[in-house]
């Protein structure tokens, strides 16, 4: 793995793709572990367009050792150093017939344990019984997300589209995107690879057009201590 290249891409572009973090056999074991879980939990959401598991690492605790392999932990330590821990995890399964898409946005909120008003933290929201707030900008700038791909993903089945370098523009509203200056890039990833991104990177996802499934494990990391009175909703070392 070319650590220097990936570090440069994360700093300058706001994302990088690292292939072959998991072997084909490891991907199959992860998929089997997910398919065997009891889907009656309130953390599970299923529609015709999407199956999702919120607080994935908590809802399916037996999956953690399959996700946090030595190869993944070494990769993240080399890229970001010590002190980071997982603060949010979601599993997405987008069927081949899905019309589900995501519009251009930044990930501006973090999941916390309670709804409370605290100076420096934006208005709280509640979605699916989970509380979220917009933290101070420096926390978002230091956080990172990994997206573990369990299927080959490209433009046809909803690979993330990103605007390279947009994470450097701080809060960047979709209505202010200057399409004369921006260049959209599709983050294609093979099964077993990961996409790493900064939460302030502007990103979106198209509907599926090639009838291929897309399964992704999304995990957010931070090393921040939050203000007195709130804590991370999901904190896994």
PDB file of N, CA and C in Angstrom, residues 67-110:
ATOM      1  N   UNK A  67     -14.595  -7.319  10.828  1.00  0.00           N
ATOM      2  CA  UNK A  67     -14.363  -6.013  10.212  1.00  0.00           C
ATOM      3  C   UNK A  67     -12.980  -5.481  10.567  1.00  0.00           C
ATOM      4  N   UNK A  68     -12.651  -5.512  11.869  1.00  0.00           N
ATOM      5  CA  UNK A  68     -11.394  -4.904  12.329  1.00  0.00           C
ATOM      6  C   UNK A  68     -10.262  -5.920  12.281  1.00  0.00           C
ATOM      7  N   UNK A  69      -9.921  -6.287  11.070  1.00  0.00           N
ATOM      8  CA  UNK A  69      -8.811  -7.217  10.857  1.00  0.00           C
ATOM      9  C   UNK A  69      -7.476  -6.494  11.080  1.00  0.00           C
ATOM     10  N   UNK A  70      -6.429  -7.262  11.203  1.00  0.00           N
ATOM     11  CA  UNK A  70      -5.106  -6.661  11.340  1.00  0.00           C
ATOM     12  C   UNK A  70      -4.762  -5.770  10.167  1.00  0.00           C
ATOM     13  N   UNK A  71      -5.192  -6.170   8.954  1.00  0.00           N
ATOM     14  CA  UNK A  71      -4.889  -5.380   7.756  1.00  0.00           C
ATOM     15  C   UNK A  71      -5.588  -4.029   7.809  1.00  0.00           C
ATOM     16  N   UNK A  72      -6.862  -4.018   8.219  1.00  0.00           N
ATOM     17  CA  UNK A  72      -7.572  -2.745   8.306  1.00  0.00           C
ATOM     18  C   UNK A  72      -6.970  -1.860   9.390  1.00  0.00           C
ATOM     19  N   UNK A  73      -6.719  -2.404  10.562  1.00  0.00           N
ATOM     20  CA  UNK A  73      -6.189  -1.605  11.663  1.00  0.00           C
ATOM     21  C   UNK A  73      -4.819  -1.032  11.322  1.00  0.00           C
ATOM     22  N   UNK A  74      -3.994  -1.817  10.650  1.00  0.00           N
ATOM     23  CA  UNK A  74      -2.677  -1.319  10.233  1.00  0.00           C
ATOM     24  C   UNK A  74      -2.826  -0.185   9.228  1.00  0.00           C
ATOM     25  N   UNK A  75      -3.728  -0.341   8.275  1.00  0.00           N
ATOM     26  CA  UNK A  75      -3.973   0.688   7.262  1.00  0.00           C
ATOM     27  C   UNK A  75      -4.376   2.002   7.922  1.00  0.00           C
ATOM     28  N   UNK A  76      -5.345   1.958   8.827  1.00  0.00           N
ATOM     29  CA  UNK A  76      -5.841   3.186   9.451  1.00  0.00           C
ATOM     30  C   UNK A  76      -4.804   3.813  10.369  1.00  0.00           C
ATOM     31  N   UNK A  77      -4.048   2.986  11.070  1.00  0.00           N
ATOM     32  CA  UNK A  77      -3.012   3.527  11.951  1.00  0.00           C
ATOM     33  C   UNK A  77      -1.921   4.221  11.139  1.00  0.00           C
ATOM     34  N   UNK A  78      -1.546   3.634  10.010  1.00  0.00           N
ATOM     35  CA  UNK A  78      -0.513   4.238   9.182  1.00  0.00           C
ATOM     36  C   UNK A  78      -0.987   5.547   8.552  1.00  0.00           C
ATOM     37  N   UNK A  79      -2.272   5.620   8.225  1.00  0.00           N
ATOM     38  CA  UNK A  79      -2.804   6.823   7.573  1.00  0.00           C
ATOM     39  C   UNK A  79      -3.123   7.942   8.554  1.00  0.00           C
ATOM     40  N   UNK A  80      -3.624   7.582   9.745  1.00  0.00           N
ATOM     41  CA  UNK A  80      -4.141   8.603  10.658  1.00  0.00           C
ATOM     42  C   UNK A  80      -3.480   8.635  12.031  1.00  0.00           C
ATOM     43  N   UNK A  81      -2.669   7.643  12.349  1.00  0.00           N
ATOM     44  CA  UNK A  81      -2.037   7.631  13.663  1.00  0.00           C
ATOM     45  C   UNK A  81      -2.952   7.052  14.730  1.00  0.00           C
ATOM     46  N   UNK A  82      -2.578   7.276  15.985  1.00  0.00           N
ATOM     47  CA  UNK A  82      -3.293   6.682  17.110  1.00  0.00           C
ATOM     48  C   UNK A  82      -4.402   7.602  17.622  1.00  0.00           C
ATOM     49  N   UNK A  83      -5.257   7.041  18.467  1.00  0.00           N
ATOM     50  CA  UNK A  83      -6.238   7.837  19.192  1.00  0.00           C
ATOM     51  C   UNK A  83      -7.637   7.833  18.627  1.00  0.00           C
ATOM     52  N   UNK A  84      -7.824   7.297  17.422  1.00  0.00           N
ATOM     53  CA  UNK A  84      -9.156   7.291  16.819  1.00  0.00           C
ATOM     54  C   UNK A  84      -9.977   6.087  17.291  1.00  0.00           C
ATOM     55  N   UNK A  85     -11.284   6.271  17.356  1.00  0.00           N
ATOM     56  CA  UNK A  85     -12.206   5.192  17.707  1.00  0.00           C
ATOM     57  C   UNK A  85     -13.456   5.346  16.845  1.00  0.00           C
ATOM     58  N   UNK A  86     -14.184   4.259  16.662  1.00  0.00           N
ATOM     59  CA  UNK A  86     -15.402   4.281  15.850  1.00  0.00           C
ATOM     60  C   UNK A  86     -16.528   4.956  16.621  1.00  0.00           C
ATOM     61  N   UNK A  87     -17.257   5.867  15.952  1.00  0.00           N
ATOM     62  CA  UNK A  87     -18.335   6.606  16.623  1.00  0.00           C
ATOM     63  C   UNK A  87     -19.686   6.449  15.913  1.00  0.00           C
ATOM     64  N   UNK A  88     -19.714   5.812  14.770  1.00  0.00           N
ATOM     65  CA  UNK A  88     -20.981   5.569  14.082  1.00  0.00           C
ATOM     66  C   UNK A  88     -20.769   4.469  13.057  1.00  0.00           C
ATOM     67  N   UNK A  89     -21.732   3.563  12.962  1.00  0.00           N
ATOM     68  CA  UNK A  89     -21.602   2.484  11.976  1.00  0.00           C
ATOM     69  C   UNK A  89     -22.973   2.154  11.401  1.00  0.00           C
ATOM     70  N   UNK A  90     -23.017   1.981  10.097  1.00  0.00           N
ATOM     71  CA  UNK A  90     -24.251   1.653   9.383  1.00  0.00           C
ATOM     72  C   UNK A  90     -23.918   0.621   8.305  1.00  0.00           C
ATOM     73  N   UNK A  91     -24.812  -0.313   8.113  1.00  0.00           N
ATOM     74  CA  UNK A  91     -24.708  -1.244   6.997  1.00  0.00           C
ATOM     75  C   UNK A  91     -25.805  -0.903   5.993  1.00  0.00           C
ATOM     76  N   UNK A  92     -25.416  -0.779   4.717  1.00  0.00           N
ATOM     77  CA  UNK A  92     -26.364  -0.505   3.642  1.00  0.00           C
ATOM     78  C   UNK A  92     -26.370  -1.678   2.664  1.00  0.00           C
ATOM     79  N   UNK A  93     -27.548  -2.087   2.268  1.00  0.00           N
ATOM     80  CA  UNK A  93     -27.692  -3.075   1.198  1.00  0.00           C
ATOM     81  C   UNK A  93     -28.655  -2.477   0.183  1.00  0.00           C
ATOM     82  N   UNK A  94     -28.116  -2.061  -0.953  1.00  0.00           N
ATOM     83  CA  UNK A  94     -28.906  -1.438  -2.007  1.00  0.00           C
ATOM     84  C   UNK A  94     -29.153  -2.486  -3.088  1.00  0.00           C
ATOM     85  N   UNK A  95     -30.382  -3.011  -3.213  1.00  0.00           N
ATOM     86  CA  UNK A  95     -30.664  -4.066  -4.192  1.00  0.00           C
ATOM     87  C   UNK A  95     -30.432  -3.599  -5.630  1.00  0.00           C
ATOM     88  N   UNK A  96     -30.309  -4.559  -6.520  1.00  0.00           N
ATOM     89  CA  UNK A  96     -30.061  -4.233  -7.921  1.00  0.00           C
ATOM     90  C   UNK A  96     -31.190  -3.478  -8.584  1.00  0.00           C
ATOM     91  N   UNK A  97     -32.397  -3.582  -8.017  1.00  0.00           N
ATOM     92  CA  UNK A  97     -33.547  -2.888  -8.595  1.00  0.00           C
ATOM     93  C   UNK A  97     -33.810  -1.537  -7.930  1.00  0.00           C
ATOM     94  N   UNK A  98     -32.894  -1.083  -7.073  1.00  0.00           N
ATOM     95  CA  UNK A  98     -33.146   0.095  -6.247  1.00  0.00           C
ATOM     96  C   UNK A  98     -33.203   1.387  -7.048  1.00  0.00           C
ATOM     97  N   UNK A  99     -34.171   2.237  -6.682  1.00  0.00           N
ATOM     98  CA  UNK A  99     -34.252   3.600  -7.206  1.00  0.00           C
ATOM     99  C   UNK A  99     -33.784   4.615  -6.174  1.00  0.00           C
ATOM    100  N   UNK A 100     -33.220   4.120  -5.071  1.00  0.00           N
ATOM    101  CA  UNK A 100     -32.778   4.979  -3.975  1.00  0.00           C
ATOM    102  C   UNK A 100     -31.536   5.764  -4.391  1.00  0.00           C
ATOM    103  N   UNK A 101     -31.539   7.062  -4.135  1.00  0.00           N
ATOM    104  CA  UNK A 101     -30.383   7.882  -4.448  1.00  0.00           C
ATOM    105  C   UNK A 101     -30.183   8.880  -3.314  1.00  0.00           C
ATOM    106  N   UNK A 102     -29.001   9.498  -3.294  1.00  0.00           N
ATOM    107  CA  UNK A 102     -28.678  10.495  -2.267  1.00  0.00           C
ATOM    108  C   UNK A 102     -28.190  11.752  -2.969  1.00  0.00           C
ATOM    109  N   UNK A 103     -28.797  12.893  -2.644  1.00  0.00           N
ATOM    110  CA  UNK A 103     -28.424  14.167  -3.258  1.00  0.00           C
ATOM    111  C   UNK A 103     -27.097  14.680  -2.695  1.00  0.00           C
ATOM    112  N   UNK A 104     -26.529  15.683  -3.355  1.00  0.00           N
ATOM    113  CA  UNK A 104     -25.262  16.253  -2.916  1.00  0.00           C
ATOM    114  C   UNK A 104     -25.375  16.805  -1.489  1.00  0.00           C
ATOM    115  N   UNK A 105     -24.393  16.455  -0.652  1.00  0.00           N
ATOM    116  CA  UNK A 105     -24.397  16.923   0.731  1.00  0.00           C
ATOM    117  C   UNK A 105     -23.034  16.697   1.368  1.00  0.00           C
ATOM    118  N   UNK A 106     -22.804  17.330   2.511  1.00  0.00           N
ATOM    119  CA  UNK A 106     -21.702  17.028   3.410  1.00  0.00           C
ATOM    120  C   UNK A 106     -22.287  16.315   4.628  1.00  0.00           C
ATOM    121  N   UNK A 107     -21.468  15.545   5.338  1.00  0.00           N
ATOM    122  CA  UNK A 107     -21.916  14.914   6.581  1.00  0.00           C
ATOM    123  C   UNK A 107     -21.596  15.863   7.725  1.00  0.00           C
ATOM    124  N   UNK A 108     -22.578  16.660   8.109  1.00  0.00           N
ATOM    125  CA  UNK A 108     -22.349  17.762   9.046  1.00  0.00           C
ATOM    126  C   UNK A 108     -22.738  17.441  10.485  1.00  0.00           C
ATOM    127  N   UNK A 109     -23.314  16.268  10.732  1.00  0.00           N
ATOM    128  CA  UNK A 109     -23.740  15.952  12.087  1.00  0.00           C
ATOM    129  C   UNK A 109     -23.031  14.717  12.619  1.00  0.00           C
ATOM    130  N   UNK A 110     -23.066  14.593  13.929  1.00  0.00           N
ATOM    131  CA  UNK A 110     -22.538  13.403  14.604  1.00  0.00           C
ATOM    132  C   UNK A 110     -23.652  12.828  15.467  1.00  0.00           C
TER     133      UNK A 110
END
